[in-house]
Coordinates of C-alpha atoms and ligand atoms in Angstrom, one line a residue:
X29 CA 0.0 0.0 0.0
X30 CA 1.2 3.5 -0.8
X31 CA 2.2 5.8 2.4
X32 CA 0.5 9.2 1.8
X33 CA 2.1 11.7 4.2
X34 CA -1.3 12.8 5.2
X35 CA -4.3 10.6 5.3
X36 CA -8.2 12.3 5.5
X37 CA -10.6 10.8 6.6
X38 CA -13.7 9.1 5.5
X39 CA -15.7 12.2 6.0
X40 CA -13.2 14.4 4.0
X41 CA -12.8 11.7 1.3
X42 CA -16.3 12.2 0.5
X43 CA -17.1 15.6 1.9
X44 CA -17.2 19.0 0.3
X45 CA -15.8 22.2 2.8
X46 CA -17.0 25.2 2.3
X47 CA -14.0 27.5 2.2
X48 CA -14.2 30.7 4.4
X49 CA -11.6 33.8 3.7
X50 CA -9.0 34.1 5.8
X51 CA -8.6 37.2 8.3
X52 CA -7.3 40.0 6.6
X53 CA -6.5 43.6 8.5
X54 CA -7.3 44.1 12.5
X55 CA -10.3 43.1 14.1
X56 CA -12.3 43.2 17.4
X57 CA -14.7 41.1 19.2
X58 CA -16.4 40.5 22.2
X59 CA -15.3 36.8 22.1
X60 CA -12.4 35.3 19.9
X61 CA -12.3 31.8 19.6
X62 CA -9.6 29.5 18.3
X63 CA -10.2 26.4 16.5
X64 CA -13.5 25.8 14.6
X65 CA -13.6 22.0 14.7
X66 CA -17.0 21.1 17.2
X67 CA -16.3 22.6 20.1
X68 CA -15.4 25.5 18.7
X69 CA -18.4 25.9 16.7
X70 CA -20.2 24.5 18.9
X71 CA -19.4 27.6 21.5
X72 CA -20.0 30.1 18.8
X73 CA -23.4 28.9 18.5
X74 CA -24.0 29.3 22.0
X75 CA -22.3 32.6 22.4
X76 CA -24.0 34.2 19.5
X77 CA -27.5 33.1 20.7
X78 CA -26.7 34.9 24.0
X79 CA -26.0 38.4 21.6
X80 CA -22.0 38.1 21.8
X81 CA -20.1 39.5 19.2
X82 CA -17.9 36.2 18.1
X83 CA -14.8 35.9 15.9
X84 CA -14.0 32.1 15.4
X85 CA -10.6 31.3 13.5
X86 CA -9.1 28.3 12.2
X87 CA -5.3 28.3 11.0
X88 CA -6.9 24.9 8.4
X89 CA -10.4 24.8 7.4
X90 CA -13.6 24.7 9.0
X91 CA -13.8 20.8 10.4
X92 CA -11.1 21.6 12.4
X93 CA -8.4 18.7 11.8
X94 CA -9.5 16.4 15.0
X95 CA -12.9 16.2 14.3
X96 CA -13.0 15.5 11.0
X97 CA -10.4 12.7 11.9
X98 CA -13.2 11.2 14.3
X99 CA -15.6 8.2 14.0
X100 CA -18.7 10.6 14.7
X101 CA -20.0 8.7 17.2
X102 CA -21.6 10.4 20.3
X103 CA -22.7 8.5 23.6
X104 CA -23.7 9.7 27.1
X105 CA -20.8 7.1 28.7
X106 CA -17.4 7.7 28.4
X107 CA -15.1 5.0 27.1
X108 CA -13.6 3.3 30.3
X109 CA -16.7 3.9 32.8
X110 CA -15.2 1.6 35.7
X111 CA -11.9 3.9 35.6
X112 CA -14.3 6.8 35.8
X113 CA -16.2 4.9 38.7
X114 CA -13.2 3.7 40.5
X115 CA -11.3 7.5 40.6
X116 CA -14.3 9.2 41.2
X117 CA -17.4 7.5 42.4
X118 CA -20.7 6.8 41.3
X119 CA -21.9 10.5 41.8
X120 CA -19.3 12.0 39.5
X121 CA -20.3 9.1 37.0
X122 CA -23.4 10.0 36.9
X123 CA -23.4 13.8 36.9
X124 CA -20.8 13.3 33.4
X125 CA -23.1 11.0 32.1
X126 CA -25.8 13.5 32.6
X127 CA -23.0 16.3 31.0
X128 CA -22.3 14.3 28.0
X129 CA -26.4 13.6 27.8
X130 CA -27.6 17.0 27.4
X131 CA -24.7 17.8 25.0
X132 CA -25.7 15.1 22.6
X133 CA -29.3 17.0 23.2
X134 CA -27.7 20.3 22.3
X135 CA -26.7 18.7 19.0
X136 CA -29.7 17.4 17.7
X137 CA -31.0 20.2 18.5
X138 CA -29.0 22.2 16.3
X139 CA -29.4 19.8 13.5
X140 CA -33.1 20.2 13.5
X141 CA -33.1 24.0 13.9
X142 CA -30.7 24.4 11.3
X143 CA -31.5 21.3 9.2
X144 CA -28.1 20.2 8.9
X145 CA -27.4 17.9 6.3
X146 CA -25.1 15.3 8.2
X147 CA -26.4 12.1 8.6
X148 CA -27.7 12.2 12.5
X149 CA -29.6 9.7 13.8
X150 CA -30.5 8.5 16.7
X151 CA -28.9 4.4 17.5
X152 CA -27.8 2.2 20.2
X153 CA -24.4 1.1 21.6
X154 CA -23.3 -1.7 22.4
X155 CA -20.6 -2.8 24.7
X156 CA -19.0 -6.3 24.3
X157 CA -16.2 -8.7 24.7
X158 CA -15.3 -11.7 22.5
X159 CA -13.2 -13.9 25.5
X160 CA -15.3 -15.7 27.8
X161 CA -12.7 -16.7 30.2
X162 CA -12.9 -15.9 33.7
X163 CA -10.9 -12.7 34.0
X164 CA -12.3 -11.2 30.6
X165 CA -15.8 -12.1 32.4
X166 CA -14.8 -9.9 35.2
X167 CA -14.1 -6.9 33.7
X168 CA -16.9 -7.5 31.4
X169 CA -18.8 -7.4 34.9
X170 CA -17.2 -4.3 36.4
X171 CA -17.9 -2.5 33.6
X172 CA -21.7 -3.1 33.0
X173 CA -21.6 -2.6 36.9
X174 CA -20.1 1.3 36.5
X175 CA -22.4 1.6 33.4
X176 CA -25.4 0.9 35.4
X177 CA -24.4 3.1 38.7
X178 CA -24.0 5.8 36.5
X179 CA -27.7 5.6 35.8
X180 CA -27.5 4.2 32.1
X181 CA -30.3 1.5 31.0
X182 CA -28.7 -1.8 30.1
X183 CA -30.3 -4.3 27.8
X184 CA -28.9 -7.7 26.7
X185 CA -29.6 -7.7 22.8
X186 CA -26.8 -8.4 20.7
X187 CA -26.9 -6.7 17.4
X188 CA -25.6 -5.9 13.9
X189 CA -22.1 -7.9 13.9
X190 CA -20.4 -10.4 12.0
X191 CA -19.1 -12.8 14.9
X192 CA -19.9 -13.8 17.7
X193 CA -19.9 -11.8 20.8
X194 CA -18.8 -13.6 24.3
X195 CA -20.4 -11.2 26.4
X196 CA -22.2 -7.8 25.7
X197 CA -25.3 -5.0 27.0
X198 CA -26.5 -2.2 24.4
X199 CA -27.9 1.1 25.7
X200 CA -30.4 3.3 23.6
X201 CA -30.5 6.4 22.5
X202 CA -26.9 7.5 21.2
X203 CA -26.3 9.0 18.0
X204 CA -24.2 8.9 15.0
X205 CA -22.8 11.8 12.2
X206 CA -21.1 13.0 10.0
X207 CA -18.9 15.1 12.1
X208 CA -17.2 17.3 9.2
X209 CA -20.7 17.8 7.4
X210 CA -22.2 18.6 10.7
X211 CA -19.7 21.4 11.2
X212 CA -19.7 22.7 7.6
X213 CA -23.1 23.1 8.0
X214 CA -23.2 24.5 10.9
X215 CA -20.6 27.3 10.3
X216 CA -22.7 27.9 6.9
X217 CA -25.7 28.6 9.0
X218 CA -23.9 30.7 11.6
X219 CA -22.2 32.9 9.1
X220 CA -24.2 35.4 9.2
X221 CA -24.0 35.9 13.2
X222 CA -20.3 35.0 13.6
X223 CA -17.4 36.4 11.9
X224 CA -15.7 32.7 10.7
X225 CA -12.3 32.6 9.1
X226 CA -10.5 30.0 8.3
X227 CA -6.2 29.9 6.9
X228 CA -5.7 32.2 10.3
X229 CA -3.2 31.3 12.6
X230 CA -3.3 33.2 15.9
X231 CA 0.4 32.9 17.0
X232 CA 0.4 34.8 20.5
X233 CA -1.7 36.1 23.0
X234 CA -1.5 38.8 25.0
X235 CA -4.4 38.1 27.9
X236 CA -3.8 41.0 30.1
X237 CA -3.7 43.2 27.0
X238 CA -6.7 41.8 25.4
X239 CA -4.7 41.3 22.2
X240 CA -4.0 38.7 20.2
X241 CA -1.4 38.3 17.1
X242 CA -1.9 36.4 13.6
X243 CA 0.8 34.9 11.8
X244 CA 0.4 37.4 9.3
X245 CA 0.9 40.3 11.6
X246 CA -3.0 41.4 12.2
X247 CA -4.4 42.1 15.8
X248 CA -7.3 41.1 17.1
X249 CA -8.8 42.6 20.5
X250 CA -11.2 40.8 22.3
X251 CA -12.5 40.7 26.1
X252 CA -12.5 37.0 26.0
X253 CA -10.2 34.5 24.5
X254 CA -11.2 31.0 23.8
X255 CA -8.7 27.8 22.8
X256 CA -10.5 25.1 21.1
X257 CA -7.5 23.8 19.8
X258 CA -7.6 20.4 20.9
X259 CA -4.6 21.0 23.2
X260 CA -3.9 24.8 23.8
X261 CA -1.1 26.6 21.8
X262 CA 1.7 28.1 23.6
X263 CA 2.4 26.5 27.1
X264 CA -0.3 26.0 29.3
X265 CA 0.3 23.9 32.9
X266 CA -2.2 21.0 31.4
X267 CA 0.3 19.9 29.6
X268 CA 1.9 18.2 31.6
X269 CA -1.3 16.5 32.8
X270 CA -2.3 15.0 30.0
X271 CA -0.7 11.6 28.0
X272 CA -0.7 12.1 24.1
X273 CA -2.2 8.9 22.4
X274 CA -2.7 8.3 18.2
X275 CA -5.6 6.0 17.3
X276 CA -5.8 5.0 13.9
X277 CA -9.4 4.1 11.3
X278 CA -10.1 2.6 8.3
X279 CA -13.4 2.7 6.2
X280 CA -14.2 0.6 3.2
X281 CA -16.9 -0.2 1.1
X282 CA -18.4 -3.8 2.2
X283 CA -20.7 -6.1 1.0
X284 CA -23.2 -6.0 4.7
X285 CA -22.4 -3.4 6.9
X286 CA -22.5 -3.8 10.5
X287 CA -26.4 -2.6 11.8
X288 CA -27.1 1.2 12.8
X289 CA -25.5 1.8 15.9
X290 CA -21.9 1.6 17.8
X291 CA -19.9 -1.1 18.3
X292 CA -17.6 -1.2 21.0
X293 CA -15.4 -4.4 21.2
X294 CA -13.2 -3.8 24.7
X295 CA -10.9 -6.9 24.7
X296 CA -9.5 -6.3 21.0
X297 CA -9.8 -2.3 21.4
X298 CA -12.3 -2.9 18.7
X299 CA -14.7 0.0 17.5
X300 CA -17.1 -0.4 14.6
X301 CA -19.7 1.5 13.2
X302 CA -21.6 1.0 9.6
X303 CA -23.3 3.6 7.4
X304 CA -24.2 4.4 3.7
X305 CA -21.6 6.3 1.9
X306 CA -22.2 9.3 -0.1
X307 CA -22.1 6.8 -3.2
X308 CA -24.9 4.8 -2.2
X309 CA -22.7 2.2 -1.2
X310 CA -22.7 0.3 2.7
X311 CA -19.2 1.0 4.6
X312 CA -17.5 0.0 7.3
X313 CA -15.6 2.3 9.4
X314 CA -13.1 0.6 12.1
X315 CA -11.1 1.8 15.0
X316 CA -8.4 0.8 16.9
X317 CA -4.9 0.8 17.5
X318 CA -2.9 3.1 19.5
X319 CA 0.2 3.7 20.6
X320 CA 1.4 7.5 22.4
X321 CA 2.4 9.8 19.9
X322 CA 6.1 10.0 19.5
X323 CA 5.8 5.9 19.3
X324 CA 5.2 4.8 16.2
X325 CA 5.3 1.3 16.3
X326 CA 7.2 -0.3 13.2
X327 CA 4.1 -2.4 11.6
X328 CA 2.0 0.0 9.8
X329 CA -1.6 0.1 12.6
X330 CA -3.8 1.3 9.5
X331 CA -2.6 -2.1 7.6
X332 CA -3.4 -3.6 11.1
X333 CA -7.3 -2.0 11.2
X334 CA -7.4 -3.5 7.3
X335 CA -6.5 -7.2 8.3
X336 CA -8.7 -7.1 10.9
X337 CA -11.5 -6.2 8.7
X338 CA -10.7 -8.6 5.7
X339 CA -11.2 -11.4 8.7
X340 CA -14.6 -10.8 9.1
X341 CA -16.7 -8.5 6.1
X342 CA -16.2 -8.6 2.8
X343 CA -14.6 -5.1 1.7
X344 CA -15.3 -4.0 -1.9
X345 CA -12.6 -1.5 -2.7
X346 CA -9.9 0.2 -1.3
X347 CA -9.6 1.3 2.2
X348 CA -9.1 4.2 3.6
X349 CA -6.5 4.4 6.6
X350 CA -6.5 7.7 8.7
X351 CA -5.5 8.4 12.3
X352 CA -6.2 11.3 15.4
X353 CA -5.0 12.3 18.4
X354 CA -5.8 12.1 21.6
X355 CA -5.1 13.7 24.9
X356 CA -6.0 11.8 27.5
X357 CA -6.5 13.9 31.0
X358 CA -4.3 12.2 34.2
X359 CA -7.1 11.8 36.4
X360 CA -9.5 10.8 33.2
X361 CA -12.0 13.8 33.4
X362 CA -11.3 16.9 30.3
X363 CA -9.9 19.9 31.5
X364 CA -12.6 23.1 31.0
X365 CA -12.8 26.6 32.0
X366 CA -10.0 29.1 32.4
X367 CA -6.4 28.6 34.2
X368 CA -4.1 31.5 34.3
X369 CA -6.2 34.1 33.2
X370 CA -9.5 34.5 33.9
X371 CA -10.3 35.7 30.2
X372 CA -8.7 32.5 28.9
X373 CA -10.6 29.3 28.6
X374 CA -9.3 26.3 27.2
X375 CA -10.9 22.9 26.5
X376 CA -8.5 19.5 26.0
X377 CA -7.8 16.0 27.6
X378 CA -11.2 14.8 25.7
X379 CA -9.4 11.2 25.2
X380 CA -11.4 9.0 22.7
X381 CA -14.8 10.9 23.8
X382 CA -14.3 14.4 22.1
X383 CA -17.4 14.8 20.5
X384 CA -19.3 14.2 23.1
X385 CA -17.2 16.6 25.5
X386 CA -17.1 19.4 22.6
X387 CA -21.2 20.1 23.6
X388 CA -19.8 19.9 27.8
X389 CA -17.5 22.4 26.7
X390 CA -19.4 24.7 24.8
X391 CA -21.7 25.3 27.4
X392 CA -19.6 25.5 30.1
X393 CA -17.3 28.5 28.3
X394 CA -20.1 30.2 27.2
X395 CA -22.0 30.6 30.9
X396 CA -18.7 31.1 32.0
X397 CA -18.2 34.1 30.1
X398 CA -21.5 35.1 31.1
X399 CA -20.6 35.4 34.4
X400 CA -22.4 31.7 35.3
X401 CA -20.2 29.0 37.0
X402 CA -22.4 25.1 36.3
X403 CA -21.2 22.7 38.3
X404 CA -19.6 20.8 35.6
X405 CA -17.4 24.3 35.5
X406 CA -16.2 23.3 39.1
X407 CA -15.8 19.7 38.6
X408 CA -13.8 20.1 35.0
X409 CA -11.9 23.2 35.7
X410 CA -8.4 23.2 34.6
X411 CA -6.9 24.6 38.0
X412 CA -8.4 21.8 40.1
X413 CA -5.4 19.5 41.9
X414 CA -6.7 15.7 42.3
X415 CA -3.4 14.2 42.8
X416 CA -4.3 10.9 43.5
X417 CA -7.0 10.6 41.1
X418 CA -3.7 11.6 38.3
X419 CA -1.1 9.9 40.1
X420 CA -0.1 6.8 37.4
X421 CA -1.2 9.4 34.6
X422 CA 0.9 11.9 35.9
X423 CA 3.8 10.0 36.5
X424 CA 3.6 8.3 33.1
X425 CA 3.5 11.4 30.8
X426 CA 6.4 13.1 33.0
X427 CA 8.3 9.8 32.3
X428 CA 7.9 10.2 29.0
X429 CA 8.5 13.6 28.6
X430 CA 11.8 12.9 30.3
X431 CA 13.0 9.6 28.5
X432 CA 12.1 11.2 24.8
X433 CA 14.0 15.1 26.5
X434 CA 17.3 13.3 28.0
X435 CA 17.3 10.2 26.0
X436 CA 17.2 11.2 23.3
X437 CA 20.1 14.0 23.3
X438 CA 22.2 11.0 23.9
X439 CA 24.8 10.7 21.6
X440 CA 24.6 7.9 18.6
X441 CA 27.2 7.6 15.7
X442 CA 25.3 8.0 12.2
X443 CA 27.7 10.0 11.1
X444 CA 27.1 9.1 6.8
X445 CA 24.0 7.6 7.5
X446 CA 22.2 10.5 5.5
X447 CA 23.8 8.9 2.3
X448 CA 22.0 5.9 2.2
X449 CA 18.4 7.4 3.9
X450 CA 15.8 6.0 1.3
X451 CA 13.6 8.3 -0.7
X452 CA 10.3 8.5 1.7
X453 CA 12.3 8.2 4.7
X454 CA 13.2 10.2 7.2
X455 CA 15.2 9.7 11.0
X456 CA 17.1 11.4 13.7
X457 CA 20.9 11.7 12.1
X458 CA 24.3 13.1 13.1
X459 CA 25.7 15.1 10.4
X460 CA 28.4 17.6 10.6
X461 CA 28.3 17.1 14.5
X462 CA 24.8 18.1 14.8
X463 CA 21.6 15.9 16.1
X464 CA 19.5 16.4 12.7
X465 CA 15.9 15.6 11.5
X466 CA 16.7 14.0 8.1
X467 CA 14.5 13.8 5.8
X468 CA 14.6 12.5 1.6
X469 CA 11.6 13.1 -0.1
X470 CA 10.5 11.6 -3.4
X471 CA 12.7 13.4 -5.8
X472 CA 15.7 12.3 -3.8
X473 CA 16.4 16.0 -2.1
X474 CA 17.4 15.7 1.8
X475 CA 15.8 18.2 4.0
X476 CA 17.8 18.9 7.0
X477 CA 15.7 20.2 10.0
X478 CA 16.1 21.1 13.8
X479 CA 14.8 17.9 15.6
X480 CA 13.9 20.6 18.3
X481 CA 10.2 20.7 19.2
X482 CA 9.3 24.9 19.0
X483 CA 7.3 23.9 21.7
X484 CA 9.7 22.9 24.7
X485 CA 12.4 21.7 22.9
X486 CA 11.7 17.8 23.4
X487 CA 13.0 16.0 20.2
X488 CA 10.7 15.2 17.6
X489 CA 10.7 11.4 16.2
X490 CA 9.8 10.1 12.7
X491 CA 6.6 8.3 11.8
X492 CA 6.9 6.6 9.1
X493 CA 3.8 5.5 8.3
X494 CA 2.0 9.0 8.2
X495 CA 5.4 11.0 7.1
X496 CA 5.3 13.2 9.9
X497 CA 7.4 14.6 12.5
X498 CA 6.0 13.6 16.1
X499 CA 7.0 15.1 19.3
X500 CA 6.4 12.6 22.0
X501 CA 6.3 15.3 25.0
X502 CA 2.9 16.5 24.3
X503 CA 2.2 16.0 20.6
X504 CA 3.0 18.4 18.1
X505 CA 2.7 17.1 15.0
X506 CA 4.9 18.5 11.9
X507 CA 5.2 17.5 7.9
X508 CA 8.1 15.7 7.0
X509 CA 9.4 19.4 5.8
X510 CA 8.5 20.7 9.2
X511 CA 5.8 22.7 8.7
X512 CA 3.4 22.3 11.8
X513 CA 0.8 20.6 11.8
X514 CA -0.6 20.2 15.0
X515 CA 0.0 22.3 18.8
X516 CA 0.5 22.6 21.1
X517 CA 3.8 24.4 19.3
X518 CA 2.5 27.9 17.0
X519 CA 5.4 27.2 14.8
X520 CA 7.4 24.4 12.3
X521 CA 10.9 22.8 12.8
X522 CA 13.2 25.0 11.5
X523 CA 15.4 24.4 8.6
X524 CA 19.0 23.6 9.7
X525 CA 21.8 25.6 7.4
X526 CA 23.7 22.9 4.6
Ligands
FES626 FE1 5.9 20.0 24.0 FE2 7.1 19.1 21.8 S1 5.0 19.4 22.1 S2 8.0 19.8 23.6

């Protein structure tokens, strides 16, 4: 299979974007808001309805790149609910449950006032295992046990697969989309009430000052400043809090789809969800495989997702392989609200359950800025200290940070390694004395880089199979020429001198 260095999605194979002008020239607002994937969009919305004057800017397109990457599933539960249970009790389990409920709510409810074309509707999940032996069965148990304290309705009902299941419950009632025709549509429909450009980088901001910078030089003033940039640009104390995770998908055509609905498989870190294709034709969309950013393990985890698939449908042309990020919070709840400055509000560590959290979000920035604190703002703030809730996430991330930030300065002899670097390859290199981000691209040129994340300086590490630049620490992302691609950094490797 060919390696593209970027790989879309199923949702931006088929899609169409609507392309929005980027900033040009100063602006003010009461409200400018980073990032118009879902959440950012989704606290536009909110913050227009309540008469806010709302800039909303995206350095790509509208679709933001994360949720456009995702399956576009939403459910009330989050993904491990007996973690949840165990750190924080059956209250807490319930109240997010409640959260995540009520945004799924505040969804619909924007696809039927606007009539978004995107493919919601309403199916179950299911949750199942395919072991049957005795310590599969018991964390089968613990988690339909955490499921049901957190107030969800279980049913027995298999459904819709393939194979057999060894154990499983369904709940009603979740949802599926399109998530990148959901937020086309959306920003088409808010247009009019929001100020939306897209291709407009914000590279600093001054929070005190009220001001923030483009990458092109323009100012924008604003009382309010919100970062719905999946992880927030610049350096912000979360980071350190949260462990950076790639998960990867694949969608083909297939001869029998799996039913409506989604399909969680927890012992194979399995998830599968069907659908009709813009072409008429059934698909299968699978999920799986991860491994922290930074990591990339040597057999290719898209090829992985295909296998898998080819074992038990029938696929009918050629798959599409794509992958996302995740940042997953220490103590497994999303950070939300302001830190630093009180005119600052971030929204990150969504894990595997962003879409869901994107609605939480949106409506706990927007009261927020209106001067209301929920009590999901209290429970999800981004200053709260839960030590032992984060403890083994804390520790791990910080491990990591420091293996990939001393480990990797250590010195190694390539020295004329460069020479025989194959076209499509890159990896870390000695030349001339100097650590060196090699990379040769198809025409045969070497591009010589700073393996120095902008960020904090961590080292970046080649992923071969999405020909990108990775920085374990906490997940920037850069092309294999360095441009960035991903944040936390605001900026690309830079180009070391021949
Ligand atoms: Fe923080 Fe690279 S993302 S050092």
């Amino acid at each position: 299979m060919s390696q593209p260095s970027l790989r879309g999605s199923l949702w931006r194979h088929y899609g169409q974007t609507r392309p929005f002008p980027p900033l040009a020239g100063p602006a003010r607002a009461d409200v400018l808001i980073v990032g118009a994937g879902i959440t950012g969009l989704l606290t536009a919305a909110r913050l227009a309805d309540a008469g806010l004057d709302v800039l909303l800017v995206d350095a790509g397109p509208v679709g933001g790149r994360n949720t456009a990457q995702s399956t576009g599933n939403l459910y009330a539960p989050v993904s491990r609910m007996a973690d949840l249970v165990s750190r924080w009790g059956s209250g807490v389990a319930r109240r997010v449950v409640q959260w995540r409920g009520q945004s799924l709510l505040s969804i619909e409810a924007l696809v039927h006032r606007y009539d978004l074309e995107c493919g919601f509707s309403r199916v179950p999940m299911q949750y199942g295992i395919q072991q049957r032996d005795a310590e599969a069965t018991l964390r089968f148990d613990r988690e339909l046990q955490a499921y049901q304290r957190a107030g969800l309705r279980c049913a027995h009902h298999p459904f819709g697969l393939p194979f057999a299941l060894g154990h499983s419950f369904t709940i009603p009632d979740q949802a599926q989309l399109d998530p990148l025709a959901f937020c086309q549509g959306l920003a088409s429909r808010l247009a009019g009430r929001v100020r939306i450009h897209a291709g407009t980088r914000v590279a600093t901001i001054d929070a005190g000052a009220g001001v923030a910078r483009t990458g092109t030089g323009d100012t924008i003033r604003a009382a309010h400043f919100v970062l719905a940039t999946h992880s927030p640009s610049g350096f912000n104390l979360v980071q350190a809090e949260m462990e950076v995770h790639r998960e990867y998908a694949m969608a083909a055509p297939v001869a029998v789809a799996p039913a409506p609905g989604i399909h969680w498989i927890a012992d194979r870190h399995r998830s599968l969800r069907g659908g009709t294709g813009a072409d008429g034709r059934s698909w299968l969309v699978l999920v799986g495989e991860t491994h922290r950013a930074g990591e990339t393990p040597v057999a290719d985890p898209g090829l992985r997702l295909v296998e898998d698939a080819r074992r038990h449908f029938q696929l009918q042309g050629e798959p599409i392989i794509w992958s996302a990020q995740q940042f997953r919070a220490a103590d497994r709840l999303p950070y939300i609200g302001n830190s630093a400055h009180d005119n600052v509000w971030v929204a990150t560590g969504f894990g595997p359950d962003g879409l869901g959290w994107a609605g939480v979000a949106a409506s706990v920035i927007e009261q927020g800025i209106q001067g209301v604190h929920q009590e999901a703002a209290r429970q999800l703030s981004p200053m709260r200290f839960t030590p032992l809730r984060s403890a083994g996430g804390w520790l791990r991330t910080n491990a990591t940070v420091m293996k990939h930030f001393i480990g990797d300065r250590l010195p190694r002899s390539s020295e004329g390694a460069a020479e025989s670097l194959p076209a499509g390859e890159g990896a870390l290199l000695d030349i001339g004395g100097k650590r060196t981000a090699a990379y040769r691209d198809d025409a045969g040129d070497l591009h010589e880089l700073s393996p120095l994340c902008p960020h904090l300086k961590c080292l970046v590490q080649w992923n071969g199979h999405e020909r990108t630049w990775d920085c374990p620490c906490h997940g920037s992302r850069f092309s294999a020429t360095g441009q960035l691609l991903e944040g936390p950094a605001s900026e690309g490797l830079s180009p070391l001198a021949p």
